[in-house]
PDB file of N, CA, C and O in Angstrom:
ATOM      1  N   LEU S   1      72.574  56.276   5.382  1.00 81.00           N
ATOM      2  CA  LEU S   1      73.749  56.999   4.815  1.00 81.00           C
ATOM      3  C   LEU S   1      74.215  58.771   5.156  1.00 81.00           C
ATOM      4  O   LEU S   1      73.333  59.391   5.035  1.00 81.00           O
ATOM      5  N   SER S   2      75.364  58.743   5.648  1.00 80.00           N
ATOM      6  CA  SER S   2      75.910  59.858   5.599  1.00 80.00           C
ATOM      7  C   SER S   2      77.483  60.209   4.777  1.00 80.00           C
ATOM      8  O   SER S   2      78.089  59.085   4.620  1.00 80.00           O
ATOM      9  N   ASP S   3      77.693  61.317   4.726  1.00 84.00           N
ATOM     10  CA  ASP S   3      79.093  61.635   4.220  1.00 84.00           C
ATOM     11  C   ASP S   3      79.140  60.921   2.976  1.00 84.00           C
ATOM     12  O   ASP S   3      80.094  59.744   2.872  1.00 84.00           O
ATOM     13  N   ILE S   4      78.098  61.087   1.828  1.00 89.00           N
ATOM     14  CA  ILE S   4      77.962  60.398   0.798  1.00 89.00           C
ATOM     15  C   ILE S   4      79.225  60.933  -0.183  1.00 89.00           C
ATOM     16  O   ILE S   4      79.192  62.364  -0.462  1.00 89.00           O
ATOM     17  N   SER S   5      79.632  60.217  -1.397  1.00 90.00           N
ATOM     18  CA  SER S   5      80.766  60.711  -2.164  1.00 90.00           C
ATOM     19  C   SER S   5      80.503  60.077  -3.395  1.00 90.00           C
ATOM     20  O   SER S   5      80.587  58.745  -3.259  1.00 90.00           O
ATOM     21  N   PHE S   6      79.967  60.768  -4.456  1.00 93.00           N
ATOM     22  CA  PHE S   6      79.567  59.939  -6.047  1.00 93.00           C
ATOM     23  C   PHE S   6      80.807  60.471  -6.928  1.00 93.00           C
ATOM     24  O   PHE S   6      80.877  61.767  -7.285  1.00 93.00           O
ATOM     25  N   PRO S   7      81.808  59.601  -7.171  1.00 93.00           N
ATOM     26  CA  PRO S   7      82.731  60.380  -8.195  1.00 93.00           C
ATOM     27  C   PRO S   7      82.269  59.739  -9.683  1.00 93.00           C
ATOM     28  O   PRO S   7      83.014  60.514 -10.630  1.00 93.00           O
ATOM     29  N   SER S   8      81.230  59.256  -9.776  1.00 94.00           N
ATOM     30  CA  SER S   8      80.423  59.531 -11.270  1.00 94.00           C
ATOM     31  C   SER S   8      78.988  58.939 -11.043  1.00 94.00           C
ATOM     32  O   SER S   8      78.283  58.967  -9.597  1.00 94.00           O
ATOM     33  N   ASN S   9      78.290  58.939 -11.926  1.00 94.00           N
ATOM     34  CA  ASN S   9      77.075  59.053 -11.853  1.00 94.00           C
ATOM     35  C   ASN S   9      76.295  57.595 -11.336  1.00 94.00           C
ATOM     36  O   ASN S   9      75.493  57.466 -10.793  1.00 94.00           O
ATOM     37  N   ASP S  10      76.871  56.130 -11.667  1.00 96.00           N
ATOM     38  CA  ASP S  10      76.538  54.969 -10.933  1.00 96.00           C
ATOM     39  C   ASP S  10      77.150  54.829  -9.542  1.00 96.00           C
ATOM     40  O   ASP S  10      76.626  54.121  -9.015  1.00 96.00           O
ATOM     41  N   ILE S  11      78.728  55.272  -9.495  1.00 95.00           N
ATOM     42  CA  ILE S  11      79.241  54.574  -8.713  1.00 95.00           C
ATOM     43  C   ILE S  11      79.323  55.623  -7.491  1.00 95.00           C
ATOM     44  O   ILE S  11      79.578  56.563  -7.671  1.00 95.00           O
ATOM     45  N   GLY S  12      78.816  55.353  -6.026  1.00 94.00           N
ATOM     46  CA  GLY S  12      78.632  55.897  -5.111  1.00 94.00           C
ATOM     47  C   GLY S  12      79.160  55.252  -3.784  1.00 94.00           C
ATOM     48  O   GLY S  12      78.985  54.066  -3.821  1.00 94.00           O
ATOM     49  N   TYR S  13      79.857  56.175  -2.648  1.00 93.00           N
ATOM     50  CA  TYR S  13      79.892  55.618  -1.219  1.00 93.00           C
ATOM     51  C   TYR S  13      79.673  56.343  -0.205  1.00 93.00           C
ATOM     52  O   TYR S  13      79.281  57.602  -0.622  1.00 93.00           O
ATOM     53  N   GLY S  14      79.241  55.651   0.930  1.00 91.00           N
ATOM     54  CA  GLY S  14      78.395  56.273   1.819  1.00 91.00           C
ATOM     55  C   GLY S  14      78.822  55.685   3.072  1.00 91.00           C
ATOM     56  O   GLY S  14      79.333  54.501   3.083  1.00 91.00           O
ATOM     57  N   LYS S  15      78.714  55.845   4.394  1.00 87.00           N
ATOM     58  CA  LYS S  15      79.396  55.630   5.680  1.00 87.00           C
ATOM     59  C   LYS S  15      77.770  55.772   6.288  1.00 87.00           C
ATOM     60  O   LYS S  15      76.587  56.515   6.539  1.00 87.00           O
ATOM     61  N   TYR S  16      77.949  54.599   7.115  1.00 86.00           N
ATOM     62  CA  TYR S  16      76.582  54.384   8.266  1.00 86.00           C
ATOM     63  C   TYR S  16      77.307  53.876   9.340  1.00 86.00           C
ATOM     64  O   TYR S  16      78.002  52.436   9.290  1.00 86.00           O
ATOM     65  N   ASN S  17      76.953  54.502  10.673  1.00 82.00           N
ATOM     66  CA  ASN S  17      77.714  53.701  11.823  1.00 82.00           C
ATOM     67  C   ASN S  17      78.948  53.377  11.764  1.00 82.00           C
ATOM     68  O   ASN S  17      79.640  52.231  12.194  1.00 82.00           O
ATOM     69  N   TYR S  18      80.138  54.561  11.273  1.00 75.00           N
ATOM     70  CA  TYR S  18      81.304  53.917  10.659  1.00 75.00           C
ATOM     71  C   TYR S  18      81.535  52.980   9.778  1.00 75.00           C
ATOM     72  O   TYR S  18      82.477  52.471   9.589  1.00 75.00           O
ATOM     73  N   ASN S  19      80.558  52.184   9.044  1.00 84.00           N
ATOM     74  CA  ASN S  19      80.800  50.919   8.156  1.00 84.00           C
ATOM     75  C   ASN S  19      81.128  52.111   6.844  1.00 84.00           C
ATOM     76  O   ASN S  19      80.061  52.778   6.818  1.00 84.00           O
ATOM     77  N   LEU S  20      81.661  51.435   5.770  1.00 89.00           N
ATOM     78  CA  LEU S  20      81.466  51.803   4.394  1.00 89.00           C
ATOM     79  C   LEU S  20      80.613  50.971   3.834  1.00 89.00           C
ATOM     80  O   LEU S  20      80.761  50.113   3.471  1.00 89.00           O
ATOM     81  N   TYR S  21      79.810  51.798   2.771  1.00 92.00           N
ATOM     82  CA  TYR S  21      78.842  51.256   1.594  1.00 92.00           C
ATOM     83  C   TYR S  21      79.257  51.594   0.395  1.00 92.00           C
ATOM     84  O   TYR S  21      79.657  52.844   0.333  1.00 92.00           O
ATOM     85  N   LYS S  22      78.396  50.945  -0.529  1.00 94.00           N
ATOM     86  CA  LYS S  22      79.118  51.357  -2.122  1.00 94.00           C
ATOM     87  C   LYS S  22      77.608  51.047  -2.710  1.00 94.00           C
ATOM     88  O   LYS S  22      77.141  49.522  -2.632  1.00 94.00           O
ATOM     89  N   THR S  23      77.481  51.688  -3.774  1.00 95.00           N
ATOM     90  CA  THR S  23      76.121  51.435  -4.681  1.00 95.00           C
ATOM     91  C   THR S  23      76.838  51.445  -6.588  1.00 95.00           C
ATOM     92  O   THR S  23      78.144  52.411  -6.403  1.00 95.00           O
ATOM     93  N   THR S  24      76.524  50.500  -7.085  1.00 95.00           N
ATOM     94  CA  THR S  24      77.247  50.439  -8.495  1.00 95.00           C
ATOM     95  C   THR S  24      76.146  50.960  -9.136  1.00 95.00           C
ATOM     96  O   THR S  24      76.218  50.780 -10.665  1.00 95.00           O
ATOM     97  N   ASP S  25      74.851  51.500  -8.743  1.00 97.00           N
ATOM     98  CA  ASP S  25      73.566  51.652  -9.550  1.00 97.00           C
ATOM     99  C   ASP S  25      73.143  53.073  -9.325  1.00 97.00           C
ATOM    100  O   ASP S  25      71.800  52.687  -9.352  1.00 97.00           O
ATOM    101  N   GLY S  26      73.747  53.669  -8.900  1.00 95.00           N
ATOM    102  CA  GLY S  26      73.549  54.914  -8.685  1.00 95.00           C
ATOM    103  C   GLY S  26      72.731  55.410  -7.537  1.00 95.00           C
ATOM    104  O   GLY S  26      71.929  56.468  -7.295  1.00 95.00           O
ATOM    105  N   GLY S  27      72.392  54.246  -6.426  1.00 94.00           N
ATOM    106  CA  GLY S  27      72.285  54.875  -5.143  1.00 94.00           C
ATOM    107  C   GLY S  27      70.676  53.997  -5.098  1.00 94.00           C
ATOM    108  O   GLY S  27      70.427  54.090  -3.778  1.00 94.00           O
ATOM    109  N   VAL S  28      70.576  53.092  -5.929  1.00 96.00           N
ATOM    110  CA  VAL S  28      69.410  52.407  -5.476  1.00 96.00           C
ATOM    111  C   VAL S  28      70.062  51.027  -4.849  1.00 96.00           C
ATOM    112  O   VAL S  28      68.871  50.702  -3.719  1.00 96.00           O
ATOM    113  N   ASN S  29      70.546  50.474  -4.729  1.00 96.00           N
ATOM    114  CA  ASN S  29      71.177  49.371  -3.805  1.00 96.00           C
ATOM    115  C   ASN S  29      72.615  49.485  -3.278  1.00 96.00           C
ATOM    116  O   ASN S  29      73.437  50.095  -4.120  1.00 96.00           O
ATOM    117  N   TRP S  30      72.753  49.598  -1.985  1.00 95.00           N
ATOM    118  CA  TRP S  30      74.004  49.459  -1.471  1.00 95.00           C
ATOM    119  C   TRP S  30      74.380  48.142  -0.600  1.00 95.00           C
ATOM    120  O   TRP S  30      73.334  47.729  -0.172  1.00 95.00           O
ATOM    121  N   GLY S  31      75.621  48.148  -0.937  1.00 93.00           N
ATOM    122  CA  GLY S  31      76.261  47.164  -0.263  1.00 93.00           C
ATOM    123  C   GLY S  31      77.253  47.416   0.790  1.00 93.00           C
ATOM    124  O   GLY S  31      78.185  47.965   0.757  1.00 93.00           O
ATOM    125  N   LEU S  32      77.633  46.365   1.719  1.00 92.00           N
ATOM    126  CA  LEU S  32      79.006  46.797   2.879  1.00 92.00           C
ATOM    127  C   LEU S  32      79.963  46.605   2.146  1.00 92.00           C
ATOM    128  O   LEU S  32      80.273  45.192   1.526  1.00 92.00           O
ATOM    129  N   ILE S  33      80.566  47.276   2.118  1.00 88.00           N
ATOM    130  CA  ILE S  33      82.129  46.857   1.385  1.00 88.00           C
ATOM    131  C   ILE S  33      83.194  46.584   2.644  1.00 88.00           C
ATOM    132  O   ILE S  33      83.550  45.458   2.448  1.00 88.00           O
ATOM    133  N   ASN S  34      83.207  47.017   3.494  1.00 75.00           N
ATOM    134  CA  ASN S  34      84.093  46.774   4.465  1.00 75.00           C
ATOM    135  C   ASN S  34      83.962  47.563   5.924  1.00 75.00           C
ATOM    136  O   ASN S  34      83.390  48.865   5.930  1.00 75.00           O
ATOM    137  N   PRO S  35      84.029  46.608   7.220  1.00 74.00           N
ATOM    138  CA  PRO S  35      83.395  47.227   8.289  1.00 74.00           C
ATOM    139  C   PRO S  35      84.819  47.889   8.838  1.00 74.00           C
ATOM    140  O   PRO S  35      85.235  47.769   9.694  1.00 74.00           O
ATOM    141  N   ILE S  36      85.092  49.091   7.963  1.00 77.00           N
ATOM    142  CA  ILE S  36      86.379  50.086   8.465  1.00 77.00           C
ATOM    143  C   ILE S  36      85.616  50.619   9.272  1.00 77.00           C
ATOM    144  O   ILE S  36      84.666  51.421   8.694  1.00 77.00           O
ATOM    145  N   THR S  37      86.472  51.813  10.427  1.00 80.00           N
ATOM    146  CA  THR S  37      86.071  53.064  11.021  1.00 80.00           C
ATOM    147  C   THR S  37      86.246  54.011  10.236  1.00 80.00           C
ATOM    148  O   THR S  37      87.644  54.418  10.379  1.00 80.00           O
ATOM    149  N   LEU S  38      85.417  54.670   9.789  1.00 81.00           N
ATOM    150  CA  LEU S  38      86.132  56.001   9.552  1.00 81.00           C
ATOM    151  C   LEU S  38      85.064  57.222   9.636  1.00 81.00           C
ATOM    152  O   LEU S  38      83.875  57.034   9.720  1.00 81.00           O
ATOM    153  N   SER S  39      85.682  58.379  10.064  1.00 78.00           N
ATOM    154  CA  SER S  39      84.682  59.624  10.317  1.00 78.00           C
ATOM    155  C   SER S  39      84.205  60.301   8.996  1.00 78.00           C
ATOM    156  O   SER S  39      83.158  60.931   8.994  1.00 78.00           O
ATOM    157  N   ASP S  40      85.218  60.288   8.123  1.00 82.00           N
ATOM    158  CA  ASP S  40      84.867  61.152   6.597  1.00 82.00           C
ATOM    159  C   ASP S  40      85.491  60.287   5.738  1.00 82.00           C
ATOM    160  O   ASP S  40      86.782  59.645   5.921  1.00 82.00           O
ATOM    161  N   ILE S  41      84.708  60.454   4.491  1.00 87.00           N
ATOM    162  CA  ILE S  41      85.316  59.788   3.316  1.00 87.00           C
ATOM    163  C   ILE S  41      85.020  60.929   2.419  1.00 87.00           C
ATOM    164  O   ILE S  41      84.491  61.773   1.729  1.00 87.00           O
ATOM    165  N   SER S  42      86.110  60.705   1.240  1.00 88.00           N
ATOM    166  CA  SER S  42      86.166  61.403  -0.304  1.00 88.00           C
ATOM    167  C   SER S  42      86.709  60.932  -1.117  1.00 88.00           C
ATOM    168  O   SER S  42      87.676  60.167  -0.997  1.00 88.00           O
ATOM    169  N   PHE S  43      85.760  60.212  -2.287  1.00 91.00           N
ATOM    170  CA  PHE S  43      86.242  59.363  -3.404  1.00 91.00           C
ATOM    171  C   PHE S  43      86.514  60.618  -4.713  1.00 91.00           C
ATOM    172  O   PHE S  43      85.499  60.841  -5.003  1.00 91.00           O
ATOM    173  N   PRO S  44      87.608  60.912  -5.079  1.00 92.00           N
ATOM    174  CA  PRO S  44      87.642  61.897  -6.284  1.00 92.00           C
ATOM    175  C   PRO S  44      87.857  60.949  -7.494  1.00 92.00           C
ATOM    176  O   PRO S  44      87.406  61.390  -8.757  1.00 92.00           O
ATOM    177  N   SER S  45      87.941  59.571  -7.054  1.00 93.00           N
ATOM    178  CA  SER S  45      87.489  58.765  -8.620  1.00 93.00           C
ATOM    179  C   SER S  45      86.819  57.508  -8.208  1.00 93.00           C
ATOM    180  O   SER S  45      86.623  57.171  -6.958  1.00 93.00           O
ATOM    181  N   ASN S  46      86.617  56.341  -8.862  1.00 94.00           N
ATOM    182  CA  ASN S  46      85.726  55.401  -8.831  1.00 94.00           C
ATOM    183  C   ASN S  46      86.231  54.071  -7.453  1.00 94.00           C
ATOM    184  O   ASN S  46      85.758  53.656  -6.965  1.00 94.00           O
ATOM    185  N   ASP S  47      87.808  54.260  -7.926  1.00 94.00           N
ATOM    186  CA  ASP S  47      88.678  53.457  -6.928  1.00 94.00           C
ATOM    187  C   ASP S  47      89.647  53.974  -6.070  1.00 94.00           C
ATOM    188  O   ASP S  47      89.413  53.723  -4.943  1.00 94.00           O
ATOM    189  N   ILE S  48      89.744  55.047  -6.275  1.00 94.00           N
ATOM    190  CA  ILE S  48      90.634  56.246  -5.423  1.00 94.00           C
ATOM    191  C   ILE S  48      90.030  56.858  -4.623  1.00 94.00           C
ATOM    192  O   ILE S  48      89.105  57.565  -4.492  1.00 94.00           O
ATOM    193  N   GLY S  49      90.474  56.731  -3.044  1.00 92.00           N
ATOM    194  CA  GLY S  49      89.432  57.453  -2.036  1.00 92.00           C
ATOM    195  C   GLY S  49      90.152  57.543  -0.601  1.00 92.00           C
ATOM    196  O   GLY S  49      91.309  56.825  -0.341  1.00 92.00           O
ATOM    197  N   TYR S  50      89.889  58.505   0.430  1.00 90.00           N
ATOM    198  CA  TYR S  50      90.230  58.824   1.186  1.00 90.00           C
ATOM    199  C   TYR S  50      89.525  58.866   2.472  1.00 90.00           C
ATOM    200  O   TYR S  50      88.383  58.873   2.527  1.00 90.00           O
ATOM    201  N   GLY S  51      89.902  58.559   3.712  1.00 87.00           N
ATOM    202  CA  GLY S  51      89.429  58.231   4.620  1.00 87.00           C
ATOM    203  C   GLY S  51      90.022  58.846   6.174  1.00 87.00           C
ATOM    204  O   GLY S  51      90.896  58.986   5.878  1.00 87.00           O
ATOM    205  N   LYS S  52      89.252  59.630   6.759  1.00 83.00           N
ATOM    206  CA  LYS S  52      89.810  60.051   8.048  1.00 83.00           C
ATOM    207  C   LYS S  52      89.525  59.109   9.345  1.00 83.00           C
ATOM    208  O   LYS S  52      88.081  58.713   9.486  1.00 83.00           O
ATOM    209  N   TYR S  53      90.175  58.967  10.177  1.00 81.00           N
ATOM    210  CA  TYR S  53      89.509  58.329  11.210  1.00 81.00           C
ATOM    211  C   TYR S  53      90.951  58.522  12.537  1.00 81.00           C
ATOM    212  O   TYR S  53      91.585  58.751  12.418  1.00 81.00           O
ATOM    213  N   ASN S  54      90.230  59.485  13.759  1.00 79.00           N
ATOM    214  CA  ASN S  54      91.051  59.862  14.645  1.00 79.00           C
ATOM    215  C   ASN S  54      91.724  60.837  14.614  1.00 79.00           C
ATOM    216  O   ASN S  54      93.077  60.634  14.980  1.00 79.00           O
ATOM    217  N   TYR S  55      92.074  61.747  13.422  1.00 76.00           N
ATOM    218  CA  TYR S  55      92.767  62.825  12.869  1.00 76.00           C
ATOM    219  C   TYR S  55      93.700  62.232  11.975  1.00 76.00           C
ATOM    220  O   TYR S  55      94.794  62.700  11.459  1.00 76.00           O
ATOM    221  N   ASN S  56      93.914  60.712  11.393  1.00 82.00           N
ATOM    222  CA  ASN S  56      94.771  60.197  10.897  1.00 82.00           C
ATOM    223  C   ASN S  56      93.995  59.896   9.399  1.00 82.00           C
ATOM    224  O   ASN S  56      92.869  59.864   9.242  1.00 82.00           O
ATOM    225  N   LEU S  57      94.953  59.839   7.993  1.00 86.00           N
ATOM    226  CA  LEU S  57      94.167  60.091   6.835  1.00 86.00           C
ATOM    227  C   LEU S  57      94.683  58.817   6.016  1.00 86.00           C
ATOM    228  O   LEU S  57      95.804  58.247   6.305  1.00 86.00           O
ATOM    229  N   TYR S  58      93.779  57.901   5.721  1.00 89.00           N
ATOM    230  CA  TYR S  58      93.920  56.579   5.135  1.00 89.00           C
ATOM    231  C   TYR S  58      93.741  56.777   3.428  1.00 89.00           C
ATOM    232  O   TYR S  58      92.839  57.446   3.184  1.00 89.00           O
ATOM    233  N   LYS S  59      94.098  55.873   3.126  1.00 92.00           N
ATOM    234  CA  LYS S  59      93.840  55.843   1.452  1.00 92.00           C
ATOM    235  C   LYS S  59      93.469  54.531   0.783  1.00 92.00           C
ATOM    236  O   LYS S  59      94.093  53.355   1.340  1.00 92.00           O
ATOM    237  N   THR S  60      92.585  54.124  -0.088  1.00 94.00           N
ATOM    238  CA  THR S  60      92.190  53.138  -0.745  1.00 94.00           C
ATOM    239  C   THR S  60      92.504  53.552  -2.255  1.00 94.00           C
ATOM    240  O   THR S  60      92.006  54.250  -2.784  1.00 94.00           O
ATOM    241  N   THR S  61      93.342  52.080  -2.935  1.00 95.00           N
ATOM    242  CA  THR S  61      93.162  52.282  -4.581  1.00 95.00           C
ATOM    243  C   THR S  61      92.299  51.226  -5.137  1.00 95.00           C
ATOM    244  O   THR S  61      92.255  51.235  -6.538  1.00 95.00           O
ATOM    245  N   ASP S  62      91.446  50.413  -4.277  1.00 94.00           N
ATOM    246  CA  ASP S  62      90.750  49.465  -4.887  1.00 94.00           C
ATOM    247  C   ASP S  62      89.142  49.786  -4.632  1.00 94.00           C
ATOM    248  O   ASP S  62      88.684  48.461  -3.921  1.00 94.00           O
ATOM    249  N   GLY S  63      88.568  50.872  -4.366  1.00 92.00           N
ATOM    250  CA  GLY S  63      87.385  51.038  -4.167  1.00 92.00           C
ATOM    251  C   GLY S  63      86.870  50.824  -3.044  1.00 92.00           C
ATOM    252  O   GLY S  63      85.717  50.736  -2.410  1.00 92.00           O
ATOM    253  N   GLY S  64      87.603  50.876  -1.620  1.00 90.00           N
ATOM    254  CA  GLY S  64      87.361  50.693  -0.330  1.00 90.00           C
ATOM    255  C   GLY S  64      87.931  49.203   0.484  1.00 90.00           C
ATOM    256  O   GLY S  64      87.145  49.122   1.498  1.00 90.00           O
ATOM    257  N   VAL S  65      87.968  48.279  -0.472  1.00 90.00           N
ATOM    258  CA  VAL S  65      88.210  47.098  -0.045  1.00 90.00           C
ATOM    259  C   VAL S  65      89.462  47.326   1.115  1.00 90.00           C
ATOM    260  O   VAL S  65      89.205  46.789   1.963  1.00 90.00           O
ATOM    261  N   ASN S  66      90.564  47.897   0.516  1.00 92.00           N
ATOM    262  CA  ASN S  66      91.608  47.954   1.512  1.00 92.00           C
ATOM    263  C   ASN S  66      92.242  49.275   1.403  1.00 92.00           C
ATOM    264  O   ASN S  66      92.320  50.278   0.806  1.00 92.00           O
ATOM    265  N   TRP S  67      92.602  49.383   2.920  1.00 91.00           N
ATOM    266  CA  TRP S  67      93.070  50.730   3.220  1.00 91.00           C
ATOM    267  C   TRP S  67      94.243  50.784   3.786  1.00 91.00           C
ATOM    268  O   TRP S  67      94.543  50.079   4.847  1.00 91.00           O
ATOM    269  N   GLY S  68      95.066  51.647   3.326  1.00 90.00           N
ATOM    270  CA  GLY S  68      96.140  52.027   4.210  1.00 90.00           C
ATOM    271  C   GLY S  68      96.712  53.420   4.567  1.00 90.00           C
ATOM    272  O   GLY S  68      96.227  54.435   4.237  1.00 90.00           O
ATOM    273  N   LEU S  69      97.140  53.592   6.131  1.00 89.00           N
ATOM    274  CA  LEU S  69      97.159  54.773   6.726  1.00 89.00           C
ATOM    275  C   LEU S  69      98.428  55.646   5.402  1.00 89.00           C
ATOM    276  O   LEU S  69      99.452  54.944   5.382  1.00 89.00           O
ATOM    277  N   ILE S  70      98.311  56.816   5.406  1.00 86.00           N
ATOM    278  CA  ILE S  70      98.962  57.657   4.719  1.00 86.00           C
ATOM    279  C   ILE S  70      99.905  57.890   5.440  1.00 86.00           C
ATOM    280  O   ILE S  70     100.682  56.941   6.307  1.00 86.00           O
ATOM    281  N   ASN S  71     100.609  59.124   6.025  1.00 69.00           N
ATOM    282  CA  ASN S  71     101.225  59.611   6.808  1.00 69.00           C
ATOM    283  C   ASN S  71     100.539  60.189   7.972  1.00 69.00           C
ATOM    284  O   ASN S  71      99.144  60.351   8.232  1.00 69.00           O
ATOM    285  N   PRO S  72     101.145  59.611   9.733  1.00 63.00           N
ATOM    286  CA  PRO S  72      99.921  59.834  10.237  1.00 63.00           C
ATOM    287  C   PRO S  72     100.340  61.622  10.792  1.00 63.00           C
ATOM    288  O   PRO S  72     101.088  62.129  11.364  1.00 63.00           O
ATOM    289  N   ILE S  73      99.307  61.938  10.127  1.00 61.00           N
ATOM    290  CA  ILE S  73      99.196  63.923  10.124  1.00 61.00           C
ATOM    291  C   ILE S  73      97.873  64.004  10.711  1.00 61.00           C
ATOM    292  O   ILE S  73      96.817  63.212  10.947  1.00 61.00           O
ATOM    293  N   THR S  74      97.769  65.376  11.081  1.00 58.00           N
ATOM    294  CA  THR S  74      96.362  65.520  11.750  1.00 58.00           C
ATOM    295  C   THR S  74      95.669  66.373  10.981  1.00 58.00           C
ATOM    296  O   THR S  74      95.919  67.231  10.372  1.00 58.00           O
ATOM    297  N   LEU S  75      94.345  65.749  10.905  1.00 56.00           N
ATOM    298  CA  LEU S  75      93.311  66.796   9.759  1.00 56.00           C
ATOM    299  C   LEU S  75      91.794  66.764  10.648  1.00 56.00           C
ATOM    300  O   LEU S  75      91.737  65.866  11.494  1.00 56.00           O
ATOM    301  N   SER S  76      91.486  67.804  10.392  1.00 58.00           N
ATOM    302  CA  SER S  76      89.702  68.011  11.146  1.00 58.00           C
ATOM    303  C   SER S  76      88.965  67.509  10.035  1.00 58.00           C
ATOM    304  O   SER S  76      87.803  67.359  10.549  1.00 58.00           O
ATOM    305  N   ASP S  77      88.943  67.496   8.488  1.00 57.00           N
ATOM    306  CA  ASP S  77      88.108  67.303   7.453  1.00 57.00           C
ATOM    307  C   ASP S  77      89.159  67.231   6.225  1.00 57.00           C
ATOM    308  O   ASP S  77      89.961  67.672   6.161  1.00 57.00           O
ATOM    309  N   ILE S  78      88.441  66.396   5.416  1.00 61.00           N
ATOM    310  CA  ILE S  78      89.020  66.629   4.443  1.00 61.00           C
ATOM    311  C   ILE S  78      87.569  66.639   2.990  1.00 61.00           C
ATOM    312  O   ILE S  78      86.574  66.203   3.410  1.00 61.00           O
ATOM    313  N   SER S  79      88.195  66.771   1.781  1.00 60.00           N
ATOM    314  CA  SER S  79      87.315  66.716   0.525  1.00 60.00           C
ATOM    315  C   SER S  79      87.862  67.169  -0.553  1.00 60.00           C
ATOM    316  O   SER S  79      89.014  67.732  -0.699  1.00 60.00           O
ATOM    317  N   PHE S  80      87.535  66.475  -1.489  1.00 57.00           N
ATOM    318  CA  PHE S  80      88.008  66.392  -3.260  1.00 57.00           C
ATOM    319  C   PHE S  80      86.879  67.034  -4.006  1.00 57.00           C
ATOM    320  O   PHE S  80      85.411  66.817  -4.120  1.00 57.00           O
ATOM    321  N   PRO S  81      87.304  67.797  -5.029  1.00 57.00           N
ATOM    322  CA  PRO S  81      86.071  68.576  -5.581  1.00 57.00           C
ATOM    323  C   PRO S  81      85.623  67.377  -6.485  1.00 57.00           C
ATOM    324  O   PRO S  81      86.170  66.265  -6.707  1.00 57.00           O
TER     325      PRO S  81
END
């Protein structure tokens, strides 16, 4: 996994080969959420996350199951504290 984001102690997200995976047990087990193509991810909370692909920003409000294009803006990187 690369580009890992843990918004809490147990819930975490990571990507591998542009696919998104989620853990609910602190990283012991990981499962594929959605075969969505993202190059960067950041989850500021357990359900809200942002992803980038081809310089476009996408948002999820259900833990990565569904994603929607925010505004077609140009980004090179994303990060949330």
